[in-house]
Amino acid sequence: MKRIFATLIAFVIALPAWAEIEIEEVTSPGGITAWLVEDHSIPFAALELRFRGGTSLDDPDKRGAVYLMSGLIEEGAGDMDARTYARELESLAASFNYNAGDDSVSISARFLTENRGEVIDLLRTTLLEPRFDEDAVERVKAQILSGLRSDQTDPNDIAGRSFAAMAYGDHPYGSEGKGTLETVAALTRDDVVTAYESVFAKDRLYVGAVGDITAEELGVLLDTLLLDLPETGKPIPERAEVQIEGGVSVVEFDTPQSVALFSQKGIDRDDPDFFAAFVLNHILGGGGFESRLMQEVREKRGLTYGVYSYLAPKDLASVYLGSVSSSNDRIAEAVEVIRDEWARAASEGVTQKELDDAKTYLTGAYPLRFDGNGRIAGIMVGMQMQGLPIDYIATRNDKVNAVTLDEINRVASELLDPEGLHFTIVGKPEGVDG
């Protein structure tokens, strides 16, 4: 059975990008909504459950509780301890994956059609009857604490924590979702139960399903799996007030190479100018070796192996981020070049050729995202959480192609803020004022 499942997984991953994906909205008899893409070519399906809120639901002195809880969900359920649970999942040739981020907790399930009923029963027990045994709590806590100790010596993690504290302050985004050594060490089983009750509720649920399942079958599955969840969970926090001021902050760290995280205020996903900003970022720093930053910082000056930027719109705040690393004696020059390119794009905009090339790449690469049932299920759930229409996949490239030169250059002048660009540098940079 395991060999058959592995073969099916390999086949699904190797499927070519879908030229056209037809999404159907399904509402179960009990009123639970999901998006479905039917594909009966192989007896396999993927189910994605996502609950809005994520690690941002933690109380300030309980940071890491939701993350810890997500790591404990599969450590036993009902009358099964962790070992028995793992054997049962393996015997069904299924996989469950759990992830906790700032804005959501997700559960990804993959299963064969012949085992669907048993898999859903197991997943239902997981959701409704998690054990959170004390020995499992302590074991998973120890694993997280080990990871946090390792993070304390990683310049990238240090830069991320320093940036978050500056940008988001006391908001949950302002501290590590995995928690700190102090908060995680103090977490108890009661805290894990509270986190579980905060997250898993129907008022924040989004579902995507792809594969060998019909709308009628999915409706029954949804009610079996989810109808007994609580109606409401913990309230979602208020939006964060992003506080980013231009300049440089230095975190001293003994390393021959400095890491710089650069940031400014961003743009929300539902902003009318988002697509223009998205294409602009591809040209400026998101387009790999063809981006302006890579050309200027790496190719022309050899200051780094890599530099990139990206829009980061979260549920409760939006920022514009980038990263570069360089030797301590050259990081100051890298910072200067990035700031100059930011200013040049803001004042001069981009060229028609750059815009055309970006459109060609972005529209051509988009179908490659749909390379398997699980990926498609995850994309559909993300679309729901972002409030995108059900036909977004079919119309997304049209939105990219609709961006004009005048529009993108207006957005460049309004969005890009070279004076407000902040560099958080971790290392021992030379020639940089902290």
CSV table of C-alpha atoms in Angstrom, one decimal:
chain,number,residue,atom,x,y,z
A,1,MET,CA,0.0,0.0,0.0
A,2,LYS,CA,2.8,2.5,0.9
A,3,ARG,CA,4.5,1.7,-2.4
A,4,ILE,CA,1.3,2.4,-4.3
A,5,PHE,CA,0.7,5.7,-2.5
A,6,ALA,CA,4.3,6.8,-3.2
A,7,THR,CA,3.8,6.1,-6.9
A,8,LEU,CA,0.5,8.1,-6.9
A,9,ILE,CA,2.2,11.0,-5.1
A,10,ALA,CA,5.0,11.0,-7.7
A,11,PHE,CA,2.5,10.9,-10.5
A,12,VAL,CA,0.4,13.8,-9.1
A,13,ILE,CA,3.5,15.9,-8.6
A,14,ALA,CA,4.6,15.2,-12.1
A,15,LEU,CA,1.3,16.3,-13.7
A,16,PRO,CA,1.7,19.1,-16.2
A,17,ALA,CA,0.4,22.5,-15.3
A,18,TRP,CA,-3.3,22.7,-15.8
A,19,ALA,CA,-4.3,24.8,-18.8
A,20,GLU,CA,-7.7,25.5,-17.3
A,21,ILE,CA,-8.9,24.9,-13.8
A,22,GLU,CA,-12.7,24.8,-13.2
A,23,ILE,CA,-13.6,25.6,-9.6
A,24,GLU,CA,-17.0,24.8,-8.2
A,25,GLU,CA,-18.3,26.2,-5.0
A,26,VAL,CA,-19.9,23.4,-2.9
A,27,THR,CA,-22.1,24.0,0.1
A,28,SER,CA,-22.7,20.9,2.3
A,29,PRO,CA,-26.2,20.0,3.7
A,30,GLY,CA,-25.0,21.5,7.0
A,31,GLY,CA,-24.0,24.8,5.4
A,32,ILE,CA,-20.2,24.4,5.2
A,33,THR,CA,-18.7,26.0,2.0
A,34,ALA,CA,-15.7,24.7,0.1
A,35,TRP,CA,-14.2,25.1,-3.4
A,36,LEU,CA,-13.7,22.0,-5.5
A,37,VAL,CA,-11.8,21.0,-8.5
A,38,GLU,CA,-12.8,17.5,-9.7
A,39,ASP,CA,-10.2,15.3,-11.4
A,40,HIS,CA,-11.0,11.6,-11.6
A,41,SER,CA,-7.9,10.7,-13.6
A,42,ILE,CA,-6.4,8.9,-10.6
A,43,PRO,CA,-8.0,7.7,-7.4
A,44,PHE,CA,-6.4,10.3,-5.1
A,45,ALA,CA,-7.5,13.6,-3.5
A,46,ALA,CA,-6.1,16.5,-1.6
A,47,LEU,CA,-8.0,18.5,1.1
A,48,GLU,CA,-6.9,21.8,2.5
A,49,LEU,CA,-8.4,23.3,5.7
A,50,ARG,CA,-7.3,26.7,6.8
A,51,PHE,CA,-8.4,28.6,9.9
A,52,ARG,CA,-7.8,32.3,10.0
A,53,GLY,CA,-6.0,33.8,13.0
A,54,GLY,CA,-2.8,31.8,13.3
A,55,THR,CA,-0.1,32.6,15.8
A,56,SER,CA,-1.5,36.2,16.0
A,57,LEU,CA,-4.2,34.8,18.4
A,58,ASP,CA,-1.6,34.2,21.1
A,59,ASP,CA,-1.7,36.4,24.2
A,60,PRO,CA,1.5,38.4,24.7
A,61,ASP,CA,2.7,36.3,27.6
A,62,LYS,CA,1.7,33.0,25.8
A,63,ARG,CA,3.6,33.6,22.5
A,64,GLY,CA,4.2,30.2,20.9
A,65,ALA,CA,1.1,28.5,22.2
A,66,VAL,CA,-0.6,28.2,18.8
A,67,TYR,CA,2.6,27.1,17.2
A,68,LEU,CA,3.1,24.5,19.9
A,69,MET,CA,-0.5,23.3,19.6
A,70,SER,CA,-0.1,22.8,15.8
A,71,GLY,CA,2.9,20.6,16.5
A,72,LEU,CA,0.9,18.5,18.9
A,73,ILE,CA,-2.2,17.9,16.8
A,74,GLU,CA,-0.9,14.7,15.4
A,75,GLU,CA,0.6,13.5,18.7
A,76,GLY,CA,-2.3,11.3,19.5
A,77,ALA,CA,-6.1,11.7,19.4
A,78,GLY,CA,-9.1,9.9,20.9
A,79,ASP,CA,-8.0,6.6,22.3
A,80,MET,CA,-4.7,6.6,20.3
A,81,ASP,CA,-1.4,7.7,21.7
A,82,ALA,CA,1.2,9.3,19.4
A,83,ARG,CA,2.7,5.9,18.4
A,84,THR,CA,-0.7,4.3,17.7
A,85,TYR,CA,-1.9,7.4,15.8
A,86,ALA,CA,1.2,7.4,13.6
A,87,ARG,CA,0.7,3.7,12.8
A,88,GLU,CA,-2.9,4.2,11.9
A,89,LEU,CA,-2.1,7.1,9.5
A,90,GLU,CA,0.6,5.0,7.9
A,91,SER,CA,-1.7,2.0,7.5
A,92,LEU,CA,-4.1,4.2,5.5
A,93,ALA,CA,-1.3,5.4,3.1
A,94,ALA,CA,-2.4,9.0,3.9
A,95,SER,CA,-0.6,12.1,5.0
A,96,PHE,CA,-1.6,15.0,7.2
A,97,ASN,CA,0.5,18.2,7.4
A,98,TYR,CA,0.0,21.0,9.9
A,99,ASN,CA,1.3,24.5,9.7
A,100,ALA,CA,0.9,27.6,11.8
A,101,GLY,CA,1.7,31.1,10.4
A,102,ASP,CA,1.0,34.6,11.5
A,103,ASP,CA,-2.5,34.6,9.9
A,104,SER,CA,-3.7,31.0,9.8
A,105,VAL,CA,-3.4,27.4,10.9
A,106,SER,CA,-3.6,25.0,8.0
A,107,ILE,CA,-4.2,21.2,7.8
A,108,SER,CA,-3.3,19.5,4.5
A,109,ALA,CA,-4.6,16.0,3.9
A,110,ARG,CA,-3.7,13.6,1.0
A,111,PHE,CA,-5.4,10.3,0.6
A,112,LEU,CA,-6.4,7.5,-1.7
A,113,THR,CA,-10.1,7.3,-2.8
A,114,GLU,CA,-10.4,3.7,-1.4
A,115,ASN,CA,-9.4,4.9,2.1
A,116,ARG,CA,-11.3,8.2,2.1
A,117,GLY,CA,-13.9,7.3,4.7
A,118,GLU,CA,-11.3,6.0,7.2
A,119,VAL,CA,-9.0,8.9,6.6
A,120,ILE,CA,-11.7,11.4,7.2
A,121,ASP,CA,-12.7,9.6,10.4
A,122,LEU,CA,-9.1,9.8,11.6
A,123,LEU,CA,-8.9,13.5,10.7
A,124,ARG,CA,-12.2,14.2,12.5
A,125,THR,CA,-10.8,12.5,15.6
A,126,THR,CA,-7.7,14.6,15.2
A,127,LEU,CA,-9.7,17.9,15.0
A,128,LEU,CA,-12.3,17.1,17.7
A,129,GLU,CA,-10.4,14.9,20.2
A,130,PRO,CA,-6.7,15.8,20.4
A,131,ARG,CA,-5.1,14.4,23.4
A,132,PHE,CA,-2.3,16.8,24.2
A,133,ASP,CA,-0.7,14.3,26.5
A,134,GLU,CA,1.8,15.8,29.0
A,135,ASP,CA,4.7,13.8,27.7
A,136,ALA,CA,4.0,14.9,24.1
A,137,VAL,CA,3.7,18.5,25.2
A,138,GLU,CA,7.1,18.4,26.9
A,139,ARG,CA,8.7,16.5,23.9
A,140,VAL,CA,7.5,19.0,21.3
A,141,LYS,CA,8.3,21.9,23.5
A,142,ALA,CA,11.9,20.6,23.8
A,143,GLN,CA,12.1,20.4,20.0
A,144,ILE,CA,10.8,24.0,19.6
A,145,LEU,CA,13.2,25.3,22.2
A,146,SER,CA,16.1,23.7,20.4
A,147,GLY,CA,15.0,25.4,17.2
A,148,LEU,CA,14.7,28.8,19.0
A,149,ARG,CA,18.2,28.4,20.4
A,150,SER,CA,19.5,27.7,16.9
A,151,ASP,CA,17.6,30.8,15.6
A,152,GLN,CA,19.5,33.0,18.1
A,153,THR,CA,22.7,32.4,16.1
A,154,ASP,CA,21.2,32.8,12.6
A,155,PRO,CA,21.7,36.4,11.3
A,156,ASN,CA,18.6,36.1,9.1
A,157,ASP,CA,16.4,35.2,12.0
A,158,ILE,CA,18.0,37.9,14.1
A,159,ALA,CA,17.3,40.5,11.4
A,160,GLY,CA,13.7,39.3,11.0
A,161,ARG,CA,13.0,39.6,14.8
A,162,SER,CA,14.6,43.0,15.0
A,163,PHE,CA,12.6,44.3,12.0
A,164,ALA,CA,9.3,42.9,13.3
A,165,ALA,CA,9.8,44.5,16.7
A,166,MET,CA,10.5,47.9,15.1
A,167,ALA,CA,7.7,47.7,12.5
A,168,TYR,CA,4.9,46.2,14.5
A,169,GLY,CA,5.7,47.1,18.1
A,170,ASP,CA,3.3,45.4,20.6
A,171,HIS,CA,1.1,43.9,18.0
A,172,PRO,CA,1.4,40.0,17.7
A,173,TYR,CA,3.3,40.5,14.5
A,174,GLY,CA,6.0,42.3,16.5
A,175,SER,CA,7.3,39.1,18.1
A,176,GLU,CA,8.1,35.6,16.9
A,177,GLY,CA,5.1,33.4,16.3
A,178,LYS,CA,7.1,30.4,17.5
A,179,GLY,CA,7.5,32.2,20.8
A,180,THR,CA,10.6,33.0,22.8
A,181,LEU,CA,12.7,30.8,25.0
A,182,GLU,CA,11.0,32.3,28.0
A,183,THR,CA,7.4,32.1,26.8
A,184,VAL,CA,7.7,28.6,25.3
A,185,ALA,CA,9.4,27.2,28.4
A,186,ALA,CA,6.5,28.5,30.5
A,187,LEU,CA,3.7,27.1,28.3
A,188,THR,CA,1.5,24.4,29.9
A,189,ARG,CA,-1.0,21.9,28.6
A,190,ASP,CA,-3.8,24.3,29.6
A,191,ASP,CA,-2.2,26.9,27.4
A,192,VAL,CA,-2.2,24.4,24.5
A,193,VAL,CA,-5.9,23.6,25.1
A,194,THR,CA,-6.7,27.3,25.1
A,195,ALA,CA,-4.8,27.8,21.8
A,196,TYR,CA,-6.8,24.9,20.3
A,197,GLU,CA,-10.1,26.4,21.3
A,198,SER,CA,-9.0,29.8,19.9
A,199,VAL,CA,-8.2,28.4,16.5
A,200,PHE,CA,-10.5,25.6,15.4
A,201,ALA,CA,-13.9,27.1,14.8
A,202,LYS,CA,-16.3,27.4,11.8
A,203,ASP,CA,-16.3,31.2,11.8
A,204,ARG,CA,-12.8,31.3,10.4
A,205,LEU,CA,-12.7,28.1,8.2
A,206,TYR,CA,-11.8,27.9,4.5
A,207,VAL,CA,-11.7,24.6,2.6
A,208,GLY,CA,-10.3,23.5,-0.8
A,209,ALA,CA,-10.6,20.1,-2.3
A,210,VAL,CA,-9.0,18.7,-5.5
A,211,GLY,CA,-9.1,15.3,-7.1
A,212,ASP,CA,-11.2,12.2,-7.2
A,213,ILE,CA,-14.3,13.4,-5.4
A,214,THR,CA,-17.7,14.7,-6.5
A,215,ALA,CA,-19.5,17.7,-5.2
A,216,GLU,CA,-22.1,15.4,-3.5
A,217,GLU,CA,-19.3,13.3,-1.9
A,218,LEU,CA,-17.5,16.4,-0.7
A,219,GLY,CA,-20.7,17.8,0.9
A,220,VAL,CA,-21.0,14.6,3.0
A,221,LEU,CA,-17.3,14.7,3.8
A,222,LEU,CA,-17.5,18.3,5.0
A,223,ASP,CA,-20.4,17.6,7.4
A,224,THR,CA,-18.8,14.5,8.7
A,225,LEU,CA,-15.5,16.3,9.3
A,226,LEU,CA,-16.4,19.8,10.3
A,227,LEU,CA,-20.0,20.2,11.4
A,228,ASP,CA,-19.3,19.6,15.1
A,229,LEU,CA,-16.6,22.2,15.3
A,230,PRO,CA,-17.4,25.2,17.6
A,231,GLU,CA,-19.2,28.1,15.9
A,232,THR,CA,-16.7,30.8,16.9
A,233,GLY,CA,-13.1,31.1,18.0
A,234,LYS,CA,-11.0,33.8,19.6
A,235,PRO,CA,-11.5,37.3,18.0
A,236,ILE,CA,-8.9,38.3,15.4
A,237,PRO,CA,-6.6,41.1,16.6
A,238,GLU,CA,-6.9,44.6,15.3
A,239,ARG,CA,-4.8,45.8,12.4
A,240,ALA,CA,-1.2,46.7,13.2
A,241,GLU,CA,0.1,50.2,12.8
A,242,VAL,CA,3.3,49.8,10.8
A,243,GLN,CA,6.1,52.0,12.1
A,244,ILE,CA,9.0,52.1,9.7
A,245,GLU,CA,11.3,55.1,9.5
A,246,GLY,CA,14.1,55.6,7.0
A,247,GLY,CA,17.6,54.9,8.2
A,248,VAL,CA,19.8,52.1,9.4
A,249,SER,CA,19.8,50.0,12.6
A,250,VAL,CA,22.7,47.7,13.4
A,251,VAL,CA,22.6,44.5,15.5
A,252,GLU,CA,26.1,43.6,16.4
A,253,PHE,CA,26.9,40.0,15.6
A,254,ASP,CA,30.3,38.3,15.2
A,255,THR,CA,30.3,37.2,11.5
A,256,PRO,CA,32.4,38.0,8.5
A,257,GLN,CA,29.3,38.7,6.4
A,258,SER,CA,26.5,41.1,7.3
A,259,VAL,CA,22.9,40.4,6.5
A,260,ALA,CA,20.6,43.4,5.7
A,261,LEU,CA,16.8,43.3,5.7
A,262,PHE,CA,15.4,46.4,4.0
A,263,SER,CA,11.9,47.5,4.5
A,264,GLN,CA,9.3,50.2,4.0
A,265,LYS,CA,5.5,50.5,4.2
A,266,GLY,CA,3.7,48.3,1.7
A,267,ILE,CA,0.4,47.9,-0.2
A,268,ASP,CA,-2.7,45.8,0.7
A,269,ARG,CA,-3.7,42.9,-1.5
A,270,ASP,CA,-7.1,44.5,-2.2
A,271,ASP,CA,-5.6,47.9,-3.2
A,272,PRO,CA,-6.6,48.8,-6.8
A,273,ASP,CA,-2.9,49.4,-7.5
A,274,PHE,CA,-1.7,46.1,-6.2
A,275,PHE,CA,-1.1,44.5,-9.6
A,276,ALA,CA,0.9,47.5,-10.8
A,277,ALA,CA,3.0,47.2,-7.6
A,278,PHE,CA,3.4,43.5,-8.1
A,279,VAL,CA,4.8,44.0,-11.6
A,280,LEU,CA,6.9,46.9,-10.4
A,281,ASN,CA,8.5,44.7,-7.8
A,282,HIS,CA,9.3,42.0,-10.3
A,283,ILE,CA,11.3,44.6,-12.3
A,284,LEU,CA,13.0,46.2,-9.3
A,285,GLY,CA,13.9,43.2,-7.1
A,286,GLY,CA,11.6,40.2,-7.6
A,287,GLY,CA,12.7,39.0,-11.0
A,288,GLY,CA,15.8,37.0,-10.2
A,289,PHE,CA,18.9,37.8,-12.3
A,290,GLU,CA,17.0,40.1,-14.5
A,291,SER,CA,15.9,42.5,-11.8
A,292,ARG,CA,17.5,45.9,-11.4
A,293,LEU,CA,18.8,45.2,-7.9
A,294,MET,CA,20.5,42.0,-9.0
A,295,GLN,CA,22.0,43.7,-12.0
A,296,GLU,CA,23.3,46.6,-10.0
A,297,VAL,CA,24.3,45.0,-6.7
A,298,ARG,CA,25.6,41.6,-8.0
A,299,GLU,CA,26.4,41.7,-11.7
A,300,LYS,CA,27.9,45.1,-12.0
A,301,ARG,CA,29.6,45.4,-8.6
A,302,GLY,CA,29.9,41.9,-7.2
A,303,LEU,CA,28.7,42.9,-3.8
A,304,THR,CA,26.5,39.9,-3.1
A,305,TYR,CA,25.5,36.5,-4.3
A,306,GLY,CA,21.9,37.5,-4.2
A,307,VAL,CA,19.5,40.4,-3.5
A,308,TYR,CA,15.7,40.3,-3.7
A,309,SER,CA,12.6,42.2,-2.7
A,310,TYR,CA,9.0,41.2,-2.3
A,311,LEU,CA,5.6,42.6,-1.3
A,312,ALA,CA,4.4,41.2,2.0
A,313,PRO,CA,0.7,41.9,2.5
A,314,LYS,CA,-0.5,40.1,5.6
A,315,ASP,CA,-4.1,40.1,6.9
A,316,LEU,CA,-3.4,42.8,9.5
A,317,ALA,CA,-0.6,44.9,7.9
A,318,SER,CA,1.3,45.3,4.7
A,319,VAL,CA,5.0,45.9,4.2
A,320,TYR,CA,7.5,45.9,1.4
A,321,LEU,CA,10.7,43.9,2.2
A,322,GLY,CA,14.0,42.9,0.7
A,323,SER,CA,17.2,41.2,1.7
A,324,VAL,CA,20.9,41.3,0.9
A,325,SER,CA,24.1,39.9,2.4
A,326,SER,CA,27.6,41.1,1.8
A,327,SER,CA,31.0,41.1,3.5
A,328,ASN,CA,31.3,43.5,6.4
A,329,ASP,CA,33.5,45.9,4.5
A,330,ARG,CA,31.2,46.1,1.5
A,331,ILE,CA,27.7,46.1,3.0
A,332,ALA,CA,27.6,49.9,3.2
A,333,GLU,CA,28.1,50.1,-0.6
A,334,ALA,CA,25.3,47.5,-1.1
A,335,VAL,CA,23.0,49.6,1.0
A,336,GLU,CA,23.9,52.7,-0.9
A,337,VAL,CA,23.2,51.0,-4.3
A,338,ILE,CA,19.9,49.6,-3.2
A,339,ARG,CA,18.7,53.0,-1.9
A,340,ASP,CA,19.9,54.7,-5.2
A,341,GLU,CA,18.0,52.1,-7.3
A,342,TRP,CA,14.9,52.6,-5.1
A,343,ALA,CA,15.1,56.4,-5.7
A,344,ARG,CA,15.8,56.0,-9.4
A,345,ALA,CA,12.7,53.8,-9.8
A,346,ALA,CA,10.6,56.2,-7.8
A,347,SER,CA,11.7,59.2,-9.9
A,348,GLU,CA,12.2,57.8,-13.3
A,349,GLY,CA,9.9,54.8,-13.3
A,350,VAL,CA,10.5,51.8,-15.6
A,351,THR,CA,10.8,51.4,-19.3
A,352,GLN,CA,8.2,49.9,-21.7
A,353,LYS,CA,10.7,47.0,-22.4
A,354,GLU,CA,11.0,46.2,-18.7
A,355,LEU,CA,7.2,46.2,-18.4
A,356,ASP,CA,6.7,44.0,-21.4
A,357,ASP,CA,9.4,41.5,-20.3
A,358,ALA,CA,7.9,41.4,-16.8
A,359,LYS,CA,4.5,40.7,-18.1
A,360,THR,CA,5.8,37.9,-20.4
A,361,TYR,CA,7.5,36.2,-17.4
A,362,LEU,CA,4.8,36.6,-14.9
A,363,THR,CA,2.0,35.4,-17.2
A,364,GLY,CA,4.1,32.5,-18.5
A,365,ALA,CA,5.2,31.3,-15.1
A,366,TYR,CA,1.8,31.5,-13.5
A,367,PRO,CA,0.4,28.2,-14.8
A,368,LEU,CA,3.5,26.4,-13.4
A,369,ARG,CA,2.1,26.9,-9.9
A,370,PHE,CA,-0.7,24.4,-10.5
A,371,ASP,CA,1.5,21.3,-10.5
A,372,GLY,CA,-0.4,19.0,-8.3
A,373,ASN,CA,-3.6,18.5,-6.3
A,374,GLY,CA,-2.2,19.7,-3.1
A,375,ARG,CA,-0.8,22.9,-4.6
A,376,ILE,CA,-4.1,23.7,-6.2
A,377,ALA,CA,-6.1,23.1,-3.0
A,378,GLY,CA,-3.7,25.4,-1.2
A,379,ILE,CA,-4.0,28.1,-3.8
A,380,MET,CA,-7.8,27.9,-3.7
A,381,VAL,CA,-7.9,28.3,0.0
A,382,GLY,CA,-5.6,31.3,-0.2
A,383,MET,CA,-7.9,32.9,-2.8
A,384,GLN,CA,-10.8,32.5,-0.5
A,385,MET,CA,-8.9,34.0,2.5
A,386,GLN,CA,-7.9,37.0,0.3
A,387,GLY,CA,-11.5,37.6,-0.9
A,388,LEU,CA,-10.6,36.8,-4.5
A,389,PRO,CA,-13.4,35.8,-6.9
A,390,ILE,CA,-13.8,32.1,-7.9
A,391,ASP,CA,-12.7,32.9,-11.5
A,392,TYR,CA,-9.5,34.6,-10.4
A,393,ILE,CA,-7.2,31.9,-11.8
A,394,ALA,CA,-8.8,32.5,-15.3
A,395,THR,CA,-8.5,36.3,-15.0
A,396,ARG,CA,-5.3,36.8,-13.1
A,397,ASN,CA,-3.0,37.1,-16.2
A,398,ASP,CA,-5.5,39.6,-17.7
A,399,LYS,CA,-4.9,41.8,-14.7
A,400,VAL,CA,-1.2,41.6,-15.1
A,401,ASN,CA,-1.4,42.4,-18.9
A,402,ALA,CA,-3.7,45.3,-18.2
A,403,VAL,CA,-1.0,47.2,-16.3
A,404,THR,CA,0.1,50.2,-18.4
A,405,LEU,CA,3.4,52.1,-18.4
A,406,ASP,CA,1.7,55.3,-17.1
A,407,GLU,CA,0.0,53.3,-14.3
A,408,ILE,CA,3.1,51.4,-13.1
A,409,ASN,CA,5.2,54.6,-13.1
A,410,ARG,CA,2.6,56.5,-11.1
A,411,VAL,CA,2.6,53.6,-8.6
A,412,ALA,CA,6.4,53.7,-8.5
A,413,SER,CA,6.4,57.4,-7.6
A,414,GLU,CA,3.7,56.9,-5.0
A,415,LEU,CA,4.7,53.6,-3.4
A,416,LEU,CA,8.5,53.6,-3.4
A,417,ASP,CA,9.9,55.6,-0.5
A,418,PRO,CA,13.7,55.8,-0.6
A,419,GLU,CA,13.7,58.3,2.3
A,420,GLY,CA,11.6,55.9,4.3
A,421,LEU,CA,13.6,52.8,3.4
A,422,HIS,CA,15.0,51.2,6.6
A,423,PHE,CA,18.0,48.8,6.7
A,424,THR,CA,18.2,46.4,9.6
A,425,ILE,CA,21.8,45.0,9.5
A,426,VAL,CA,23.1,42.1,11.5
A,427,GLY,CA,26.8,41.7,11.6
A,428,LYS,CA,29.8,43.9,12.0
A,429,PRO,CA,29.3,46.3,9.1
A,430,GLU,CA,32.0,48.9,8.3
A,431,GLY,CA,31.2,52.4,7.3
A,432,VAL,CA,27.5,52.1,8.4
A,433,ASP,CA,26.1,54.3,11.1
A,434,GLY,CA,23.7,52.5,13.5
